[in-house]
């Protein structure tokens, strides 16, 4: 079932979300100072491309620097990625078949706002 949901997700939303995260990551990697945010964006892009069967968990070793980095991330790119998930989720929820995909989009909003201090693991 995860594979079917991932394929439908990939066609309807995954590619566009992946492109958004990749653009954010490339923009972050232009400046040397923001490379950690670019790496986090690339990591979340791969998750946004194929989310079902995986989950995001907090790293126990992340601390205050992750929080400060997430605040900077929200100001630089996180808010428009969260908006992308919100709009895509609302559009997906307009059909009965798209409701699970819309819910998955809504679950990605916290990750898009705070990618640092998180890791992706198999469910």
PDB file of C-alpha atoms in Angstrom:
ATOM      1  CA  UNK A   1       0.000   0.000   0.000  1.00  0.00           C
ATOM      2  CA  UNK A   2       2.889   2.368   0.753  1.00  0.00           C
ATOM      3  CA  UNK A   3       4.224   1.898  -2.768  1.00  0.00           C
ATOM      4  CA  UNK A   4       0.859   2.738  -4.339  1.00  0.00           C
ATOM      5  CA  UNK A   5       0.494   5.845  -2.182  1.00  0.00           C
ATOM      6  CA  UNK A   6       4.080   6.889  -2.970  1.00  0.00           C
ATOM      7  CA  UNK A   7       3.545   6.535  -6.728  1.00  0.00           C
ATOM      8  CA  UNK A   8       0.319   8.570  -6.618  1.00  0.00           C
ATOM      9  CA  UNK A   9       2.056  11.100  -4.354  1.00  0.00           C
ATOM     10  CA  UNK A  10       5.004  11.332  -6.744  1.00  0.00           C
ATOM     11  CA  UNK A  11       2.768  12.103  -9.709  1.00  0.00           C
ATOM     12  CA  UNK A  12       0.407  14.539  -7.995  1.00  0.00           C
ATOM     13  CA  UNK A  13       2.580  16.386  -5.483  1.00  0.00           C
ATOM     14  CA  UNK A  14       5.985  14.836  -4.905  1.00  0.00           C
ATOM     15  CA  UNK A  15       7.761  16.225  -7.938  1.00  0.00           C
ATOM     16  CA  UNK A  16       6.638  19.812  -7.264  1.00  0.00           C
ATOM     17  CA  UNK A  17       7.508  19.615  -3.585  1.00  0.00           C
ATOM     18  CA  UNK A  18      10.884  18.073  -4.424  1.00  0.00           C
ATOM     19  CA  UNK A  19      11.601  20.924  -6.847  1.00  0.00           C
ATOM     20  CA  UNK A  20      10.711  23.484  -4.151  1.00  0.00           C
ATOM     21  CA  UNK A  21      13.030  21.898  -1.597  1.00  0.00           C
ATOM     22  CA  UNK A  22      15.826  21.491  -4.139  1.00  0.00           C
ATOM     23  CA  UNK A  23      15.576  25.165  -5.128  1.00  0.00           C
ATOM     24  CA  UNK A  24      15.674  26.169  -1.474  1.00  0.00           C
ATOM     25  CA  UNK A  25      18.700  23.920  -0.939  1.00  0.00           C
ATOM     26  CA  UNK A  26      20.516  25.343  -3.951  1.00  0.00           C
ATOM     27  CA  UNK A  27      19.825  28.893  -2.798  1.00  0.00           C
ATOM     28  CA  UNK A  28      21.104  28.045   0.668  1.00  0.00           C
ATOM     29  CA  UNK A  29      24.269  26.481  -0.751  1.00  0.00           C
ATOM     30  CA  UNK A  30      25.176  29.615  -2.711  1.00  0.00           C
ATOM     31  CA  UNK A  31      26.448  31.238   0.472  1.00  0.00           C
ATOM     32  CA  UNK A  32      28.964  29.254   2.479  1.00  0.00           C
ATOM     33  CA  UNK A  33      27.376  30.244   5.793  1.00  0.00           C
ATOM     34  CA  UNK A  34      23.995  28.699   4.910  1.00  0.00           C
ATOM     35  CA  UNK A  35      25.253  25.305   3.651  1.00  0.00           C
ATOM     36  CA  UNK A  36      23.841  23.410   6.707  1.00  0.00           C
ATOM     37  CA  UNK A  37      20.368  24.655   5.781  1.00  0.00           C
ATOM     38  CA  UNK A  38      20.947  23.559   2.190  1.00  0.00           C
ATOM     39  CA  UNK A  39      21.911  20.051   3.306  1.00  0.00           C
ATOM     40  CA  UNK A  40      18.813  19.869   5.522  1.00  0.00           C
ATOM     41  CA  UNK A  41      16.691  21.015   2.585  1.00  0.00           C
ATOM     42  CA  UNK A  42      18.124  18.275   0.347  1.00  0.00           C
ATOM     43  CA  UNK A  43      17.407  15.683   3.044  1.00  0.00           C
ATOM     44  CA  UNK A  44      13.795  16.808   3.408  1.00  0.00           C
ATOM     45  CA  UNK A  45      13.456  16.976  -0.416  1.00  0.00           C
ATOM     46  CA  UNK A  46      14.148  13.258  -0.632  1.00  0.00           C
ATOM     47  CA  UNK A  47      11.568  12.639   2.078  1.00  0.00           C
ATOM     48  CA  UNK A  48       9.002  14.860   0.325  1.00  0.00           C
ATOM     49  CA  UNK A  49       9.544  12.872  -2.875  1.00  0.00           C
ATOM     50  CA  UNK A  50       8.722   9.462  -1.297  1.00  0.00           C
ATOM     51  CA  UNK A  51       7.176   9.962   2.199  1.00  0.00           C
ATOM     52  CA  UNK A  52       4.996   6.917   2.853  1.00  0.00           C
ATOM     53  CA  UNK A  53       6.705   4.180   4.862  1.00  0.00           C
ATOM     54  CA  UNK A  54       9.114   6.650   6.474  1.00  0.00           C
ATOM     55  CA  UNK A  55       8.790   9.091   9.331  1.00  0.00           C
ATOM     56  CA  UNK A  56      10.604  12.088  10.747  1.00  0.00           C
ATOM     57  CA  UNK A  57      11.901  11.856  14.310  1.00  0.00           C
ATOM     58  CA  UNK A  58      13.823  14.311  16.452  1.00  0.00           C
ATOM     59  CA  UNK A  59      17.507  13.652  17.007  1.00  0.00           C
ATOM     60  CA  UNK A  60      18.221  13.303  20.717  1.00  0.00           C
ATOM     61  CA  UNK A  61      21.599  15.016  20.265  1.00  0.00           C
ATOM     62  CA  UNK A  62      20.218  18.201  18.740  1.00  0.00           C
ATOM     63  CA  UNK A  63      20.230  21.170  21.032  1.00  0.00           C
ATOM     64  CA  UNK A  64      19.998  24.924  21.107  1.00  0.00           C
ATOM     65  CA  UNK A  65      21.884  25.369  17.826  1.00  0.00           C
ATOM     66  CA  UNK A  66      19.183  23.414  16.000  1.00  0.00           C
ATOM     67  CA  UNK A  67      16.527  25.683  17.468  1.00  0.00           C
ATOM     68  CA  UNK A  68      18.432  28.829  16.448  1.00  0.00           C
ATOM     69  CA  UNK A  69      19.064  27.345  12.996  1.00  0.00           C
ATOM     70  CA  UNK A  70      15.377  26.536  12.598  1.00  0.00           C
ATOM     71  CA  UNK A  71      14.445  30.139  13.427  1.00  0.00           C
ATOM     72  CA  UNK A  72      16.801  31.337  10.695  1.00  0.00           C
ATOM     73  CA  UNK A  73      15.411  28.670   8.336  1.00  0.00           C
ATOM     74  CA  UNK A  74      11.814  29.868   8.872  1.00  0.00           C
ATOM     75  CA  UNK A  75      12.843  33.397   7.971  1.00  0.00           C
ATOM     76  CA  UNK A  76      14.817  32.380   4.868  1.00  0.00           C
ATOM     77  CA  UNK A  77      12.835  29.563   3.252  1.00  0.00           C
ATOM     78  CA  UNK A  78      10.652  27.619   5.660  1.00  0.00           C
ATOM     79  CA  UNK A  79       7.582  29.809   5.500  1.00  0.00           C
ATOM     80  CA  UNK A  80       7.129  29.495   1.734  1.00  0.00           C
ATOM     81  CA  UNK A  81       7.771  25.739   1.797  1.00  0.00           C
ATOM     82  CA  UNK A  82       5.134  25.412   4.531  1.00  0.00           C
ATOM     83  CA  UNK A  83       2.793  27.488   2.383  1.00  0.00           C
ATOM     84  CA  UNK A  84       3.491  25.146  -0.542  1.00  0.00           C
ATOM     85  CA  UNK A  85       2.508  22.165   1.631  1.00  0.00           C
ATOM     86  CA  UNK A  86      -0.614  23.951   2.878  1.00  0.00           C
ATOM     87  CA  UNK A  87      -1.840  24.852  -0.623  1.00  0.00           C
ATOM     88  CA  UNK A  88      -1.035  21.402  -2.011  1.00  0.00           C
ATOM     89  CA  UNK A  89      -2.745  19.735   0.962  1.00  0.00           C
ATOM     90  CA  UNK A  90      -5.929  21.758   0.529  1.00  0.00           C
ATOM     91  CA  UNK A  91      -6.003  20.970  -3.191  1.00  0.00           C
ATOM     92  CA  UNK A  92      -5.474  17.263  -2.483  1.00  0.00           C
ATOM     93  CA  UNK A  93      -8.303  17.187   0.060  1.00  0.00           C
ATOM     94  CA  UNK A  94     -10.810  18.364  -2.549  1.00  0.00           C
ATOM     95  CA  UNK A  95     -11.200  14.758  -3.758  1.00  0.00           C
ATOM     96  CA  UNK A  96     -11.864  11.664  -1.694  1.00  0.00           C
ATOM     97  CA  UNK A  97      -8.899   9.828  -3.195  1.00  0.00           C
ATOM     98  CA  UNK A  98      -6.593  12.743  -2.402  1.00  0.00           C
ATOM     99  CA  UNK A  99      -7.476  13.028   1.301  1.00  0.00           C
ATOM    100  CA  UNK A 100      -4.625  10.739   2.498  1.00  0.00           C
ATOM    101  CA  UNK A 101      -2.218  12.764   0.353  1.00  0.00           C
ATOM    102  CA  UNK A 102      -3.564  16.024   1.756  1.00  0.00           C
ATOM    103  CA  UNK A 103      -3.120  14.743   5.304  1.00  0.00           C
ATOM    104  CA  UNK A 104       0.455  13.738   4.448  1.00  0.00           C
ATOM    105  CA  UNK A 105       1.050  17.278   3.186  1.00  0.00           C
ATOM    106  CA  UNK A 106      -0.254  18.728   6.435  1.00  0.00           C
ATOM    107  CA  UNK A 107       2.072  16.399   8.377  1.00  0.00           C
ATOM    108  CA  UNK A 108       5.026  17.769   6.387  1.00  0.00           C
ATOM    109  CA  UNK A 109       4.360  21.378   7.432  1.00  0.00           C
ATOM    110  CA  UNK A 110       6.197  21.105  10.799  1.00  0.00           C
ATOM    111  CA  UNK A 111       9.149  19.471   9.040  1.00  0.00           C
ATOM    112  CA  UNK A 112       9.257  22.247   6.458  1.00  0.00           C
ATOM    113  CA  UNK A 113       9.354  24.826   9.251  1.00  0.00           C
ATOM    114  CA  UNK A 114      11.990  23.080  11.400  1.00  0.00           C
ATOM    115  CA  UNK A 115      14.214  20.652   9.424  1.00  0.00           C
ATOM    116  CA  UNK A 116      17.292  20.914  11.636  1.00  0.00           C
ATOM    117  CA  UNK A 117      17.545  18.427  14.472  1.00  0.00           C
ATOM    118  CA  UNK A 118      15.406  15.883  12.634  1.00  0.00           C
ATOM    119  CA  UNK A 119      16.217  12.606  10.920  1.00  0.00           C
ATOM    120  CA  UNK A 120      14.245  10.378   8.586  1.00  0.00           C
ATOM    121  CA  UNK A 121      13.813   6.732   9.551  1.00  0.00           C
ATOM    122  CA  UNK A 122      11.864   3.812   8.127  1.00  0.00           C
ATOM    123  CA  UNK A 123       8.491   3.320   9.777  1.00  0.00           C
TER     124      UNK A 123
END
